[in-house]
Amino acid sequence: SQQGEEDPQALSIQEGENATMNCSYKTSINNLQWYRQNSGRGLVHLILIRSNEREKHSGRLRVTLDTSKKSSSLLITASRAADTASYFCATTPGGYSTLTFGKGTMLLVSP
Amino acid sequence: NAGVTQTPKFRVLKTGQSMTLLCAQDMNHEYMYWYRQDPGMGLRLIHYSVGEGTTAKGEVPDGYNVSRLKKQNFLLGLESAAPSQTSVYFCASRSPASGTDTQYFGPGTRLTVL
């Protein structure tokens, strides 16, 4: 079963706007990661946030984690057309070496 | 550094045929994974390996077998393909020594079973 669920399923914005995607999960985790998948390609790791962290930044990306609500959000600021992709959250349940992925948010950034 | 490579990129099979997908990584990673991705779905783990000679079942292992004879290679086999196995297959690897759970993905193999 899939641990994470992203919301919304699809998001359409204009270049320069911010994009926010949310992820909810079910069980306790060691960390949560966000990956990007361009159409027809493999997944690329974007950012990882550990369970004892609340917020993390990397360039135009900002990730928050609320373990009490079992949720995370990914904010992409000043979006570009090149950000058009699907975004997945993935969690690592404690003690395992595997990742469990959500179904993803499809982001479309129009010029 | 090629990273994670997968062969073939595309394949069409008839029901009942067999095939092997090859994943190779040149990063000396201990752990390797096979996933399948279906439309509108995230990735689901088929099998994984935490070291040469070891394999373990993931979420959706039925109909697949794997082998990890060499550290750099992870093979996924379909003994008797079924239309339900039409999917895009991704391989990934990671190093437990990195201190993170970040996985590195290959470009995928698109398989169609008629």
mmCIF file of C-alpha atoms in Angstrom:
data_model
loop_
_atom_site.group_PDB
_atom_site.id
_atom_site.type_symbol
_atom_site.label_atom_id
_atom_site.label_comp_id
_atom_site.label_asym_id
_atom_site.label_seq_id
_atom_site.Cartn_x
_atom_site.Cartn_y
_atom_site.Cartn_z
ATOM 1 C CA SER A 1 0.000 0.000 0.000
ATOM 2 C CA GLN A 2 1.187 3.523 -0.667
ATOM 3 C CA GLN A 3 2.291 5.465 2.324
ATOM 4 C CA GLY A 4 2.193 8.986 0.947
ATOM 5 C CA GLU A 5 -0.622 10.815 -0.757
ATOM 6 C CA GLU A 6 0.066 14.039 -2.597
ATOM 7 C CA ASP A 7 -2.384 16.860 -2.978
ATOM 8 C CA PRO A 8 -3.369 18.251 -5.406
ATOM 9 C CA GLN A 9 -3.156 15.593 -8.094
ATOM 10 C CA ALA A 10 -2.548 18.309 -10.689
ATOM 11 C CA LEU A 11 -1.555 21.957 -10.502
ATOM 12 C CA SER A 12 -1.406 24.512 -13.287
ATOM 13 C CA ILE A 13 0.272 27.890 -12.748
ATOM 14 C CA GLN A 14 1.997 30.687 -14.639
ATOM 15 C CA GLU A 15 5.721 31.286 -14.696
ATOM 16 C CA GLY A 16 6.822 33.356 -11.742
ATOM 17 C CA GLU A 17 4.090 32.075 -9.435
ATOM 18 C CA ASN A 18 4.731 29.836 -6.450
ATOM 19 C CA ALA A 19 3.667 26.200 -6.442
ATOM 20 C CA THR A 20 2.747 24.333 -3.281
ATOM 21 C CA MET A 21 2.264 20.592 -3.066
ATOM 22 C CA ASN A 22 1.273 18.631 -0.019
ATOM 23 C CA CYS A 23 1.971 15.092 1.116
ATOM 24 C CA SER A 24 0.305 13.105 3.857
ATOM 25 C CA TYR A 25 1.552 9.804 5.192
ATOM 26 C CA LYS A 26 0.285 7.166 7.543
ATOM 27 C CA THR A 27 3.011 5.711 9.753
ATOM 28 C CA SER A 28 5.984 7.090 11.630
ATOM 29 C CA ILE A 29 8.997 7.884 9.472
ATOM 30 C CA ASN A 30 12.730 8.441 9.695
ATOM 31 C CA ASN A 31 12.706 11.004 6.933
ATOM 32 C CA LEU A 32 10.700 12.234 3.975
ATOM 33 C CA GLN A 33 12.021 12.950 0.522
ATOM 34 C CA TRP A 34 10.724 14.735 -2.548
ATOM 35 C CA TYR A 35 11.543 13.574 -6.067
ATOM 36 C CA ARG A 36 10.846 15.089 -9.479
ATOM 37 C CA GLN A 37 10.037 13.134 -12.614
ATOM 38 C CA ASN A 38 10.124 14.777 -16.007
ATOM 39 C CA SER A 39 7.914 13.162 -18.616
ATOM 40 C CA GLY A 40 9.331 9.835 -19.743
ATOM 41 C CA ARG A 41 12.309 10.014 -17.406
ATOM 42 C CA GLY A 42 13.489 8.509 -14.159
ATOM 43 C CA LEU A 43 13.047 10.182 -10.796
ATOM 44 C CA VAL A 44 15.520 12.741 -9.535
ATOM 45 C CA HIS A 45 16.018 13.433 -5.849
ATOM 46 C CA LEU A 46 15.233 17.010 -4.830
ATOM 47 C CA ILE A 47 15.418 17.289 -1.074
ATOM 48 C CA LEU A 48 15.298 15.222 2.115
ATOM 49 C CA ILE A 49 13.958 16.326 5.479
ATOM 50 C CA ARG A 50 14.565 14.311 8.614
ATOM 51 C CA SER A 51 11.883 13.568 11.159
ATOM 52 C CA ASN A 52 13.500 15.924 13.697
ATOM 53 C CA GLU A 53 13.521 18.840 11.242
ATOM 54 C CA ARG A 54 10.601 21.185 10.638
ATOM 55 C CA GLU A 55 11.765 23.131 7.606
ATOM 56 C CA LYS A 56 14.481 22.889 5.009
ATOM 57 C CA HIS A 57 15.527 25.040 2.062
ATOM 58 C CA SER A 58 17.406 24.283 -1.128
ATOM 59 C CA GLY A 59 17.553 27.005 -3.748
ATOM 60 C CA ARG A 60 13.953 27.748 -4.786
ATOM 61 C CA LEU A 61 12.645 24.772 -2.824
ATOM 62 C CA ARG A 62 11.231 24.921 0.673
ATOM 63 C CA VAL A 63 10.048 21.799 2.450
ATOM 64 C CA THR A 64 8.176 21.643 5.720
ATOM 65 C CA LEU A 65 7.405 18.620 7.853
ATOM 66 C CA ASP A 66 4.760 18.303 10.555
ATOM 67 C CA THR A 67 5.144 14.898 12.171
ATOM 68 C CA SER A 68 2.173 15.491 14.484
ATOM 69 C CA LYS A 69 -0.074 15.821 11.428
ATOM 70 C CA LYS A 70 1.943 13.344 9.370
ATOM 71 C CA SER A 71 2.202 15.820 6.537
ATOM 72 C CA SER A 72 4.764 17.667 4.458
ATOM 73 C CA SER A 73 4.654 20.434 1.907
ATOM 74 C CA LEU A 74 6.917 21.345 -0.971
ATOM 75 C CA LEU A 75 7.013 24.966 -2.089
ATOM 76 C CA ILE A 76 8.649 25.947 -5.353
ATOM 77 C CA THR A 77 9.107 29.693 -5.552
ATOM 78 C CA ALA A 78 9.220 31.743 -8.751
ATOM 79 C CA SER A 79 8.289 28.756 -10.912
ATOM 80 C CA ARG A 80 9.753 28.312 -14.372
ATOM 81 C CA ALA A 81 8.494 26.370 -17.368
ATOM 82 C CA ALA A 82 11.354 23.927 -16.738
ATOM 83 C CA ASP A 83 9.734 23.026 -13.392
ATOM 84 C CA THR A 84 6.946 21.285 -15.307
ATOM 85 C CA ALA A 85 7.096 17.708 -14.023
ATOM 86 C CA SER A 86 5.515 15.278 -11.605
ATOM 87 C CA TYR A 87 6.552 15.555 -7.973
ATOM 88 C CA PHE A 88 6.507 12.625 -5.565
ATOM 89 C CA CYS A 89 6.993 12.392 -1.860
ATOM 90 C CA ALA A 90 8.630 9.268 -0.484
ATOM 91 C CA THR A 91 8.965 8.074 3.063
ATOM 92 C CA THR A 92 11.241 5.705 4.903
ATOM 93 C CA PRO A 93 9.467 3.805 7.647
ATOM 94 C CA GLY A 94 11.708 3.229 10.626
ATOM 95 C CA GLY A 95 14.156 0.319 10.298
ATOM 96 C CA TYR A 96 13.678 -0.313 6.587
ATOM 97 C CA SER A 97 15.897 0.330 3.609
ATOM 98 C CA THR A 98 13.030 0.863 1.176
ATOM 99 C CA LEU A 99 11.051 3.911 0.103
ATOM 100 C CA THR A 100 7.298 4.179 -0.212
ATOM 101 C CA PHE A 101 6.079 6.668 -2.827
ATOM 102 C CA GLY A 102 2.890 8.653 -3.159
ATOM 103 C CA LYS A 103 0.968 8.951 -6.427
ATOM 104 C CA GLY A 104 2.446 12.345 -7.231
ATOM 105 C CA THR A 105 1.400 15.864 -8.160
ATOM 106 C CA MET A 106 1.603 16.822 -11.810
ATOM 107 C CA LEU A 107 2.779 20.440 -12.093
ATOM 108 C CA LEU A 108 2.350 22.439 -15.290
ATOM 109 C CA VAL A 109 4.056 25.811 -15.468
ATOM 110 C CA SER A 110 2.972 27.892 -18.442
ATOM 111 C CA PRO A 111 5.170 30.630 -19.931
ATOM 112 C CA ASN B 1 30.110 8.133 -14.359
ATOM 113 C CA ALA B 2 27.053 6.733 -16.085
ATOM 114 C CA GLY B 3 25.099 6.364 -12.829
ATOM 115 C CA VAL B 4 22.247 3.875 -13.187
ATOM 116 C CA THR B 5 21.598 2.426 -16.629
ATOM 117 C CA GLN B 6 18.808 0.129 -17.785
ATOM 118 C CA THR B 7 18.526 -2.089 -20.829
ATOM 119 C CA PRO B 8 16.480 -2.325 -22.894
ATOM 120 C CA LYS B 9 14.671 1.019 -23.069
ATOM 121 C CA PHE B 10 11.599 -0.419 -24.780
ATOM 122 C CA ARG B 11 10.263 -3.909 -25.276
ATOM 123 C CA VAL B 12 7.097 -5.497 -26.588
ATOM 124 C CA LEU B 13 6.299 -9.051 -25.505
ATOM 125 C CA LYS B 14 3.533 -11.484 -26.241
ATOM 126 C CA THR B 15 1.677 -13.101 -23.366
ATOM 127 C CA GLY B 16 3.640 -16.042 -22.034
ATOM 128 C CA GLN B 17 7.034 -14.888 -23.292
ATOM 129 C CA SER B 18 9.917 -14.361 -20.921
ATOM 130 C CA MET B 19 12.497 -11.628 -20.677
ATOM 131 C CA THR B 20 15.140 -10.157 -18.413
ATOM 132 C CA LEU B 21 15.644 -6.493 -17.649
ATOM 133 C CA LEU B 22 19.160 -5.449 -16.742
ATOM 134 C CA CYS B 23 20.086 -2.709 -14.328
ATOM 135 C CA ALA B 24 23.685 -1.633 -13.898
ATOM 136 C CA GLN B 25 25.210 0.980 -11.603
ATOM 137 C CA ASP B 26 28.772 2.240 -11.444
ATOM 138 C CA MET B 27 28.529 4.025 -8.085
ATOM 139 C CA ASN B 28 29.500 0.985 -5.980
ATOM 140 C CA HIS B 29 26.127 1.115 -4.224
ATOM 141 C CA GLU B 30 25.170 -1.734 -1.948
ATOM 142 C CA TYR B 31 21.414 -1.444 -2.282
ATOM 143 C CA MET B 32 19.450 -1.830 -5.515
ATOM 144 C CA TYR B 33 15.717 -1.733 -6.233
ATOM 145 C CA TRP B 34 13.199 -2.549 -8.947
ATOM 146 C CA TYR B 35 9.974 -0.555 -9.185
ATOM 147 C CA ARG B 36 7.067 -0.471 -11.554
ATOM 148 C CA GLN B 37 5.092 2.648 -12.393
ATOM 149 C CA ASP B 38 1.598 2.535 -13.830
ATOM 150 C CA PRO B 39 -0.405 5.521 -15.160
ATOM 151 C CA GLY B 40 -1.477 7.877 -12.415
ATOM 152 C CA MET B 41 0.385 5.896 -9.816
ATOM 153 C CA GLY B 42 3.538 6.363 -7.892
ATOM 154 C CA LEU B 43 6.257 3.772 -7.877
ATOM 155 C CA ARG B 44 5.620 0.394 -6.343
ATOM 156 C CA LEU B 45 8.504 -1.723 -5.149
ATOM 157 C CA ILE B 46 8.837 -5.138 -6.792
ATOM 158 C CA HIS B 47 12.047 -6.564 -5.299
ATOM 159 C CA TYR B 48 15.161 -5.173 -3.773
ATOM 160 C CA SER B 49 18.647 -6.230 -2.776
ATOM 161 C CA VAL B 50 20.821 -5.044 0.099
ATOM 162 C CA GLY B 51 23.954 -6.713 -1.183
ATOM 163 C CA GLU B 52 25.480 -9.108 -3.666
ATOM 164 C CA GLY B 53 23.759 -12.468 -3.502
ATOM 165 C CA THR B 54 20.783 -11.202 -1.481
ATOM 166 C CA THR B 55 17.268 -10.311 -2.608
ATOM 167 C CA ALA B 56 13.994 -9.521 -0.890
ATOM 168 C CA LYS B 57 10.363 -9.094 -1.891
ATOM 169 C CA GLY B 58 8.740 -5.711 -2.112
ATOM 170 C CA GLU B 59 5.115 -4.699 -2.358
ATOM 171 C CA VAL B 60 4.277 -6.350 -5.706
ATOM 172 C CA PRO B 61 6.676 -9.311 -6.252
ATOM 173 C CA ASP B 62 4.330 -11.827 -7.880
ATOM 174 C CA GLY B 63 5.259 -12.797 -11.428
ATOM 175 C CA TYR B 64 8.818 -11.481 -11.117
ATOM 176 C CA ASN B 65 12.157 -12.931 -10.105
ATOM 177 C CA VAL B 66 15.442 -11.165 -9.468
ATOM 178 C CA SER B 67 19.111 -11.951 -9.146
ATOM 179 C CA ARG B 68 22.090 -10.015 -7.814
ATOM 180 C CA LEU B 69 25.122 -12.064 -8.809
ATOM 181 C CA LYS B 70 27.371 -9.027 -9.089
ATOM 182 C CA LYS B 71 27.282 -5.928 -6.926
ATOM 183 C CA GLN B 72 26.866 -3.622 -9.888
ATOM 184 C CA ASN B 73 24.041 -5.532 -11.595
ATOM 185 C CA PHE B 74 20.460 -6.289 -10.623
ATOM 186 C CA LEU B 75 18.371 -8.382 -13.008
ATOM 187 C CA LEU B 76 14.582 -8.494 -13.134
ATOM 188 C CA GLY B 77 13.025 -11.494 -14.841
ATOM 189 C CA LEU B 78 9.551 -12.154 -16.120
ATOM 190 C CA GLU B 79 9.149 -15.887 -16.663
ATOM 191 C CA SER B 80 5.721 -15.789 -18.309
ATOM 192 C CA ALA B 81 4.646 -12.264 -19.159
ATOM 193 C CA ALA B 82 1.043 -11.173 -18.652
ATOM 194 C CA PRO B 83 -0.752 -8.038 -19.917
ATOM 195 C CA SER B 84 -0.993 -6.861 -16.291
ATOM 196 C CA GLN B 85 2.792 -6.505 -16.350
ATOM 197 C CA THR B 86 2.597 -3.777 -18.967
ATOM 198 C CA SER B 87 4.288 -0.912 -17.178
ATOM 199 C CA VAL B 88 7.352 1.268 -16.947
ATOM 200 C CA TYR B 89 10.068 -0.349 -14.861
ATOM 201 C CA PHE B 90 12.610 1.672 -12.932
ATOM 202 C CA CYS B 91 15.759 0.550 -11.249
ATOM 203 C CA ALA B 92 17.372 2.496 -8.438
ATOM 204 C CA SER B 93 20.392 2.213 -6.191
ATOM 205 C CA ARG B 94 21.683 3.795 -3.025
ATOM 206 C CA SER B 95 24.576 3.642 -0.661
ATOM 207 C CA PRO B 96 23.775 3.045 3.014
ATOM 208 C CA ALA B 97 27.130 4.618 3.841
ATOM 209 C CA SER B 98 25.844 7.972 2.540
ATOM 210 C CA GLY B 99 23.806 8.457 5.704
ATOM 211 C CA THR B 100 20.677 9.271 3.706
ATOM 212 C CA ASP B 101 18.025 7.190 2.012
ATOM 213 C CA THR B 102 18.419 8.993 -1.295
ATOM 214 C CA GLN B 103 17.966 6.683 -4.243
ATOM 215 C CA TYR B 104 19.393 7.202 -7.725
ATOM 216 C CA PHE B 105 17.175 6.147 -10.573
ATOM 217 C CA GLY B 106 17.721 4.795 -14.036
ATOM 218 C CA PRO B 107 15.844 6.129 -17.077
ATOM 219 C CA GLY B 108 13.302 3.318 -17.128
ATOM 220 C CA THR B 109 12.230 0.459 -19.379
ATOM 221 C CA ARG B 110 8.840 0.705 -21.050
ATOM 222 C CA LEU B 111 7.369 -2.796 -21.379
ATOM 223 C CA THR B 112 4.217 -3.673 -23.267
ATOM 224 C CA VAL B 113 2.734 -7.160 -23.031
ATOM 225 C CA LEU B 114 0.202 -7.993 -25.732
#
